[in-house]
mmCIF file of C-alpha atoms and ligand atoms in Angstrom:
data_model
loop_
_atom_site.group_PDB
_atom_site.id
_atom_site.type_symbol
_atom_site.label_atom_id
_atom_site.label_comp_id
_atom_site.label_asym_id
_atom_site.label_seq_id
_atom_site.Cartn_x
_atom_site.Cartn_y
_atom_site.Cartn_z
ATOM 1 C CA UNK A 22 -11.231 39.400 20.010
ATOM 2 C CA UNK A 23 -9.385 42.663 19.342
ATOM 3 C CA UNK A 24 -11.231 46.030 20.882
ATOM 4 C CA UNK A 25 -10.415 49.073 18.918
ATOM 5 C CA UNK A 26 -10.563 52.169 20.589
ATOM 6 C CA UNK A 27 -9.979 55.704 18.829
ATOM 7 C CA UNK A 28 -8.963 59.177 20.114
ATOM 8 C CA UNK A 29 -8.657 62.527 18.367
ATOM 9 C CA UNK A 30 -5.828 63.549 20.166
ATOM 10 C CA UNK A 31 -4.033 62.302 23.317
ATOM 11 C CA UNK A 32 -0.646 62.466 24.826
ATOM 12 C CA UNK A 33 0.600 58.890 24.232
ATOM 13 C CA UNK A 34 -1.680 55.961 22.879
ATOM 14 C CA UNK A 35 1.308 53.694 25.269
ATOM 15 C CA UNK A 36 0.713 55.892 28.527
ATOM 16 C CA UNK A 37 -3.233 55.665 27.864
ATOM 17 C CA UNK A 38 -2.939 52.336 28.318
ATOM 18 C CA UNK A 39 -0.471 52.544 31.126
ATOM 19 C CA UNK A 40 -2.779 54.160 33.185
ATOM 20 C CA UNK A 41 -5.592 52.024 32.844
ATOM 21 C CA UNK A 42 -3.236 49.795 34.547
ATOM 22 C CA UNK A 43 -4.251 45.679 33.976
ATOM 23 C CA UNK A 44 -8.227 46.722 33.528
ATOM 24 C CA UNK A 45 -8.310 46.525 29.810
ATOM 25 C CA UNK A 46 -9.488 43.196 28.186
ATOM 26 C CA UNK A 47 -6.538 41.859 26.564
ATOM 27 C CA UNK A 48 -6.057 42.942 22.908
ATOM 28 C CA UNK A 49 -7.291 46.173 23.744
ATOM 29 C CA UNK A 50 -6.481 48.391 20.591
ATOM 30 C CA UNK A 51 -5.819 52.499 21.505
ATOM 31 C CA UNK A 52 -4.916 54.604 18.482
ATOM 32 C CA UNK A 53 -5.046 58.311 18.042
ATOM 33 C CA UNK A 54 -4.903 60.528 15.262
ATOM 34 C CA UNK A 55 -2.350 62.705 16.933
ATOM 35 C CA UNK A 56 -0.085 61.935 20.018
ATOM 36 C CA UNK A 57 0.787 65.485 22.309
ATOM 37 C CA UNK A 58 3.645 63.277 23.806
ATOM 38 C CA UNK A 59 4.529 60.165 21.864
ATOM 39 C CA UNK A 60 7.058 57.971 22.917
ATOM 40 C CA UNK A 61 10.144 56.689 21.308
ATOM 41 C CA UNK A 62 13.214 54.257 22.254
ATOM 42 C CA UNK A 63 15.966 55.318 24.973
ATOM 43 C CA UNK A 64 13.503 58.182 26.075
ATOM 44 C CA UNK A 65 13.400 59.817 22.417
ATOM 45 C CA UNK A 66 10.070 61.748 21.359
ATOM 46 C CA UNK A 67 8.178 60.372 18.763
ATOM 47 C CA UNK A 68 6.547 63.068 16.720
ATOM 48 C CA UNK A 69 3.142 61.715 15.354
ATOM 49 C CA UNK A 70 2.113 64.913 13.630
ATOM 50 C CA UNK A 71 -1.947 66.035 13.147
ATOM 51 C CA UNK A 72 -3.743 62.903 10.968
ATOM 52 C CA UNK A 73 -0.037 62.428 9.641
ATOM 53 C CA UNK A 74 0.582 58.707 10.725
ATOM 54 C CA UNK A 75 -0.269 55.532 12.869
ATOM 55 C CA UNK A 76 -0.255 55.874 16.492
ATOM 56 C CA UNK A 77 -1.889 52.722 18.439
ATOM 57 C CA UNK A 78 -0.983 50.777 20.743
ATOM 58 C CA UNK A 79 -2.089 47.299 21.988
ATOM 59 C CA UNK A 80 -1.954 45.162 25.907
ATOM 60 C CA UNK A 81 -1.361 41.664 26.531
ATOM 61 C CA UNK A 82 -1.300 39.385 29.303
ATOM 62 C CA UNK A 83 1.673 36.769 28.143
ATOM 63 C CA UNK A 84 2.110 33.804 30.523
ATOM 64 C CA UNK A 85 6.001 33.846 29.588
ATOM 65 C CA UNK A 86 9.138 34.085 31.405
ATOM 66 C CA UNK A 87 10.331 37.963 31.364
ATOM 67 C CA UNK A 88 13.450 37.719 29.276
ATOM 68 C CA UNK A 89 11.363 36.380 26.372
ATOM 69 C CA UNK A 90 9.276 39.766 26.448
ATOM 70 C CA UNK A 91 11.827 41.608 23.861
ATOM 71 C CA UNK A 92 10.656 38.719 21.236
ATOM 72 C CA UNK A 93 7.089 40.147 20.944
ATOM 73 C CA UNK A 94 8.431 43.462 19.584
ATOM 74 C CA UNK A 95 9.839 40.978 16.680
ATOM 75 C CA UNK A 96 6.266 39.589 16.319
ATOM 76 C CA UNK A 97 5.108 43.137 16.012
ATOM 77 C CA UNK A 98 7.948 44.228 13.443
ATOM 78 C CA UNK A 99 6.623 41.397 11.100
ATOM 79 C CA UNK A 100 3.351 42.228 11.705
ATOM 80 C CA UNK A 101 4.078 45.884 10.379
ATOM 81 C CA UNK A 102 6.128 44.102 7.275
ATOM 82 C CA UNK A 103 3.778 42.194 6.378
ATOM 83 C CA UNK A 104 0.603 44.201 6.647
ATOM 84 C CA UNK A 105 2.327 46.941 4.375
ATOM 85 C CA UNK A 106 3.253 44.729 1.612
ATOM 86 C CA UNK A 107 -0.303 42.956 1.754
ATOM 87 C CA UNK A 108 -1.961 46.369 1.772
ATOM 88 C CA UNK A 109 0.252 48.034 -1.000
ATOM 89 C CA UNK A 110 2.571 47.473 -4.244
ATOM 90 C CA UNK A 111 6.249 48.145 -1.462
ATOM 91 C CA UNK A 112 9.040 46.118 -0.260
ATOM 92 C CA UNK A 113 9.770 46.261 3.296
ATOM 93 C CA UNK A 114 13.083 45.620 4.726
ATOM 94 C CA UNK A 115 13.703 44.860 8.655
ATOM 95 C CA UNK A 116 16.457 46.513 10.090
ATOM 96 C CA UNK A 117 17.895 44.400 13.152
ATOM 97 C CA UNK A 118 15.912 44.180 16.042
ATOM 98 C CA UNK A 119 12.969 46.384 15.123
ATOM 99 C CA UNK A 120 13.165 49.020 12.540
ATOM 100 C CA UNK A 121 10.601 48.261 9.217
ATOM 101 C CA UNK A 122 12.304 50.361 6.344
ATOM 102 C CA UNK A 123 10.975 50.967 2.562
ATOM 103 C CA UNK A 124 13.554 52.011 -0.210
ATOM 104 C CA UNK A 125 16.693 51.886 3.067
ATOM 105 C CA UNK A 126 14.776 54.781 5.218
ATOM 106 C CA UNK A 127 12.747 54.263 8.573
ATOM 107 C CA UNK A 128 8.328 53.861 8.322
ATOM 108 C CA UNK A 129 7.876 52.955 11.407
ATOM 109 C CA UNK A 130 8.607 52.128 14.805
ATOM 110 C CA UNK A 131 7.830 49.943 18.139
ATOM 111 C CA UNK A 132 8.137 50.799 21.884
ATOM 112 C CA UNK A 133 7.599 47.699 23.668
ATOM 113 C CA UNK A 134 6.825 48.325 27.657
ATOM 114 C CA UNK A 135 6.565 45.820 30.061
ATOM 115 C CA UNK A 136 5.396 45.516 33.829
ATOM 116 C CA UNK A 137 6.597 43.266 36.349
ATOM 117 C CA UNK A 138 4.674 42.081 39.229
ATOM 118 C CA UNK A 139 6.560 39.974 41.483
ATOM 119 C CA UNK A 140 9.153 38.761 39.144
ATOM 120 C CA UNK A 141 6.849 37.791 36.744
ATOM 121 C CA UNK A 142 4.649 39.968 33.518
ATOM 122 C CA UNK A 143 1.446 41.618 34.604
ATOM 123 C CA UNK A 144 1.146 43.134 31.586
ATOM 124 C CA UNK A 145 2.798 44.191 27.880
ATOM 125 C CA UNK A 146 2.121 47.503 25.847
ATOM 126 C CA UNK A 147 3.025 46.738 22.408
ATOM 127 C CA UNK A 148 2.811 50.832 20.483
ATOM 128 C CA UNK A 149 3.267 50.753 17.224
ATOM 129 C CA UNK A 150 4.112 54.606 15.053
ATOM 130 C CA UNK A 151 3.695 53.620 11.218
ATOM 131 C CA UNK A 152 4.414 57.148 8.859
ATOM 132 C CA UNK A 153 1.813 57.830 6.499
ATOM 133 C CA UNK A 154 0.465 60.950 5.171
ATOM 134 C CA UNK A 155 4.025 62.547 5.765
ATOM 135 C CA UNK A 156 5.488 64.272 2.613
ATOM 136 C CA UNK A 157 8.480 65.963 4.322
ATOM 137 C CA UNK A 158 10.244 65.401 7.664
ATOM 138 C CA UNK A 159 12.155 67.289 9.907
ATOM 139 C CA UNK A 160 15.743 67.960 8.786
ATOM 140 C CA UNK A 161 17.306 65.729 11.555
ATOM 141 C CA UNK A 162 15.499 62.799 10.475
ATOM 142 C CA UNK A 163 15.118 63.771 6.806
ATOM 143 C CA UNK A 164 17.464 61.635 5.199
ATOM 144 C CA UNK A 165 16.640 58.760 6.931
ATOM 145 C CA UNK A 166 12.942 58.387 7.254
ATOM 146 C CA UNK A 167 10.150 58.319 5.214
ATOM 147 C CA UNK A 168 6.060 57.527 4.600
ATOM 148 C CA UNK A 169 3.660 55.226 2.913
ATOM 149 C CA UNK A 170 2.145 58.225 0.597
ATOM 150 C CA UNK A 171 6.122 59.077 -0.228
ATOM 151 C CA UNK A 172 6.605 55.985 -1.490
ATOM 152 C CA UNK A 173 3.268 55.525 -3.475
ATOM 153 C CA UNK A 174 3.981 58.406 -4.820
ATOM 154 C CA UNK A 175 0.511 60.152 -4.105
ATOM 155 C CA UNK A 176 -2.165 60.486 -1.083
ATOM 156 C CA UNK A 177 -2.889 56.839 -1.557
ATOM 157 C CA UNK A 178 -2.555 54.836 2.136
ATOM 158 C CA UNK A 179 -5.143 55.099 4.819
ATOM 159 C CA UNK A 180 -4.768 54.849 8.564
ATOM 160 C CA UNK A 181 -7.240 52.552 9.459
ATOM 161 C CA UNK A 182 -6.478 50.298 7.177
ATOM 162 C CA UNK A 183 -2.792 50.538 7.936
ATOM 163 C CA UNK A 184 -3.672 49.795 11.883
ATOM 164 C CA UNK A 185 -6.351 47.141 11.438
ATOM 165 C CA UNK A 186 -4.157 45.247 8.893
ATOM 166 C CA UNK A 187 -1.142 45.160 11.637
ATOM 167 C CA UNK A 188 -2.940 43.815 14.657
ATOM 168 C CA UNK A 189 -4.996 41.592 12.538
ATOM 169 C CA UNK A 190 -1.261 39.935 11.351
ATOM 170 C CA UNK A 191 0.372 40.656 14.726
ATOM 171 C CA UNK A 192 -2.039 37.900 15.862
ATOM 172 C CA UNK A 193 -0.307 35.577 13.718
ATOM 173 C CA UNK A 194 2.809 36.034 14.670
ATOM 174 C CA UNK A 195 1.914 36.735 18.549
ATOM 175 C CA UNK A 196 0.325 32.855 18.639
ATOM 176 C CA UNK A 197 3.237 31.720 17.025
ATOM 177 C CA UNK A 198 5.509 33.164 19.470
ATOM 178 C CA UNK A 199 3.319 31.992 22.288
ATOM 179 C CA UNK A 200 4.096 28.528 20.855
ATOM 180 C CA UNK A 201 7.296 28.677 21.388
ATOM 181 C CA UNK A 202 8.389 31.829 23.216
ATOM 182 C CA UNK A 203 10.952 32.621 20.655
ATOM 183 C CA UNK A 204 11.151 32.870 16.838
ATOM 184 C CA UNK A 205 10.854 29.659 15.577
ATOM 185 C CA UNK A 206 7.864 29.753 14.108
ATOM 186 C CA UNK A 207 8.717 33.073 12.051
ATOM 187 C CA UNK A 208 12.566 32.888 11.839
ATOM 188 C CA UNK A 209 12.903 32.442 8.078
ATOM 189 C CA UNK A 210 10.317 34.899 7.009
ATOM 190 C CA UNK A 211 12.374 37.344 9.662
ATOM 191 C CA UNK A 212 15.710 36.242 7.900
ATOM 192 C CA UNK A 213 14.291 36.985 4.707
ATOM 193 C CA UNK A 214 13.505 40.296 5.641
ATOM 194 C CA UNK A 215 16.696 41.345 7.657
ATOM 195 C CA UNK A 216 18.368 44.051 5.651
ATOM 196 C CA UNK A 217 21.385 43.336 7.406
ATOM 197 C CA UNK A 218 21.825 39.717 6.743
ATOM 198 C CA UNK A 219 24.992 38.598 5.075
ATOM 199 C CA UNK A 220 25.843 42.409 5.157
ATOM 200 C CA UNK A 221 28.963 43.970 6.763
ATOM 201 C CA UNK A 222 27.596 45.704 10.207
ATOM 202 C CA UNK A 223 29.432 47.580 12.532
ATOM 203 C CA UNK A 224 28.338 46.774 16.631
ATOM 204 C CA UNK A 225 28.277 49.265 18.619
ATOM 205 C CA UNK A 226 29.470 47.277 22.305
ATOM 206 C CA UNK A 227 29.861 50.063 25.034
ATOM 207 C CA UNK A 228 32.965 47.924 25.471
ATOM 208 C CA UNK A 229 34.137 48.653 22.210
ATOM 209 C CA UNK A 230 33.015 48.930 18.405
ATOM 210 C CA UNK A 231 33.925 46.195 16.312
ATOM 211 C CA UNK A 232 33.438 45.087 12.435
ATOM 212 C CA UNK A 233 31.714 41.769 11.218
ATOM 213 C CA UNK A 234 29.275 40.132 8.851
ATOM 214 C CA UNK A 235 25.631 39.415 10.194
ATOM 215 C CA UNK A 236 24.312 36.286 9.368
ATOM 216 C CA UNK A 237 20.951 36.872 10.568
ATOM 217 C CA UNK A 238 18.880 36.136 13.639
ATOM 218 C CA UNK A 239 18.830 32.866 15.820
ATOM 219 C CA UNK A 240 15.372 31.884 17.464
ATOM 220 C CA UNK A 241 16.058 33.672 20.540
ATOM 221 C CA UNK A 242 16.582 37.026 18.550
ATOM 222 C CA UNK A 243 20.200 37.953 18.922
ATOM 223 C CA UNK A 244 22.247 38.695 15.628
ATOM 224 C CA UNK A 245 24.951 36.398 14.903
ATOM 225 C CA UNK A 246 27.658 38.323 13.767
ATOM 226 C CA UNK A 247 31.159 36.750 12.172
ATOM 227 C CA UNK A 248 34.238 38.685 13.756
ATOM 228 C CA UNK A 249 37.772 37.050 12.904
ATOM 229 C CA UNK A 250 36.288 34.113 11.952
ATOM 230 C CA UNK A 251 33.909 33.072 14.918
ATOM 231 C CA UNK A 252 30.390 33.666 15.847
ATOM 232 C CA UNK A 253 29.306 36.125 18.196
ATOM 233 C CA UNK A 254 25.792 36.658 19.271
ATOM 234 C CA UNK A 255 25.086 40.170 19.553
ATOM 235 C CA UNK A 256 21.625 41.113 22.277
ATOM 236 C CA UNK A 257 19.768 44.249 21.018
ATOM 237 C CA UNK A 258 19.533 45.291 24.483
ATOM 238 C CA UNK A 259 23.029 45.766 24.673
ATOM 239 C CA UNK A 260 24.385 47.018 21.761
ATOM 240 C CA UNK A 261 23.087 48.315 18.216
ATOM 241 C CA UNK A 262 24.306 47.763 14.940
ATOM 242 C CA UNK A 263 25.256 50.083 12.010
ATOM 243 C CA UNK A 264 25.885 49.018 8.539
ATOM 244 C CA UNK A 265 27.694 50.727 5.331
ATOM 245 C CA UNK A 266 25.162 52.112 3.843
ATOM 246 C CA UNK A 267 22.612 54.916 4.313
ATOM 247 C CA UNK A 268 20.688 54.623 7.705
ATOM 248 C CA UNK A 269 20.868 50.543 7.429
HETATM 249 C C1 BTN B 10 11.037 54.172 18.144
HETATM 250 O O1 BTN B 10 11.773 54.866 18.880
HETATM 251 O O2 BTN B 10 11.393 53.829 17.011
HETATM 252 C C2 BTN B 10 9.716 53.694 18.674
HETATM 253 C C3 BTN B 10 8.597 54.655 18.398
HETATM 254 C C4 BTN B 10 7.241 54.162 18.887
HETATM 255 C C5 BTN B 10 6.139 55.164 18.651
HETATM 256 C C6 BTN B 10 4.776 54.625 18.992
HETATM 257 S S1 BTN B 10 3.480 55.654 18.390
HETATM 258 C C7 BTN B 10 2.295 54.754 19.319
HETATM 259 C C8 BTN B 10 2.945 54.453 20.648
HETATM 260 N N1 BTN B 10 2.748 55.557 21.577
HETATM 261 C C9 BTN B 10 3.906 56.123 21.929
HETATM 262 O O3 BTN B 10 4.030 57.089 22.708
HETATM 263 N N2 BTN B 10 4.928 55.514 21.298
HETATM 264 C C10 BTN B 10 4.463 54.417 20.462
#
């Protein structure tokens, strides 16, 4: 059902896919052991340095209303949290909406693209960057991100294994979400994971920061966050969290 597909070096294992527009079989699998122009959130590079890390990417076709697209980058965070801890002896920690951390620092992370076709999805890019082989990082980052082999202490993880072992669980969670078209069906495993549940978190609102306690995710995603006593549900597109400690 999945197709894998491998390249030495490309610019972006997303854009590869882009440009094949809708003519790849769904579950089409790109990786590449080293991205010349990889991709991050809000327009940030993503360094995937030579044989270093994960870089691969994956297409669907969801029959779901747009708004719910943001959920399948959940699907894909506990695919990447639960692949690592079935592959090797470490906790992973989500940090609200999409970050997978080990020991409070950053492995890995998700750009989720989607194209519209008259109002409606004609096709999702799901690209996944795991860390792997790294053993330092650039001093920007340094404090706040970190690798599989780091945290095994030794050359121990391998990339394959890493990638087939997160598309073979994103499955799971993808059909679960297709269920439903929300989190129900993964909401207390998520919950369980969120390092910023019951946790003081600052949200940054363009409209202004404010202070509160997260209490975790509801089904559609947002984070329900206490402020003077009431609930407020807070949309990842809109504004991101911070907590009191560390990168979390
Ligand atoms: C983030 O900003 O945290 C998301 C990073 C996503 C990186 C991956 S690596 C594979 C795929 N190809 C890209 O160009 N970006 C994603």
């Amino acid at each position: 059902m999945i197709h894998f597909e491998y390249f030495d070096t490309i610019d972006s294992t997303n854009n590869e896919l882009k440009r094949r527009g809708n003519s790849s079989p769904e579950f089409t699998v790109v990786s590449a052991g080293q991205q010349t122009g990889g991709r991050g959130r809000s327009g940030h590079v993503w360094k995937s340095p030579s044989h270093d890390s994960v870089a691969t990417s994956m297409i669907m076709y969801p029959n779901v209303p747009i708004e719910c697209v943001p959920r399948i980058t959940t699907a894909a965070a506990m695919a990447v949290a639960s692949a690592v801890e079935s592959l090797y002896p470490l906790k992973t920690e989500i940090k609200w909406p999409n970050d997978i951390l080990i020991s409070h620092k950053k492995i890995c992370g998700i750009l989720t693209e989607m194209i519209p076709e008259k109002g409606k999805v004609k096709y999702v890019i799901v690209g996944i960057g795991v860390n792997v082989h790294q053993t330092s990082f650039p001093s920007d980052i340094k404090d706040i991100a970190t690798s599989l082999d780091l945290e095994l202490g030794g050359r121990m993880a391998k990339r394959r294994d890493v990638m087939e072992k997160i598309w073979e669980r994103f499955m799971v969670y993808y059909d679960l979400f297709l269920k439903t078209h929300d989190l129900s069906g993964f909401l207390d495993e998520y919950n369980g994971r969120l390092v910023n549940k019951e946790r003081p978190v600052k949200v940054l609102d363009p409209q202004g920061h404010y202070d509160g306690i997260s209490h975790g995710v509801d089904e559609t995603g947002r984070l329900m966050v206490e402020r003077d006593g009431k609930i407020v549900y807070v949309d990842a597109g809109e504004v991101s969290v911070r907590g009191f400690y560390g990168y979390v």
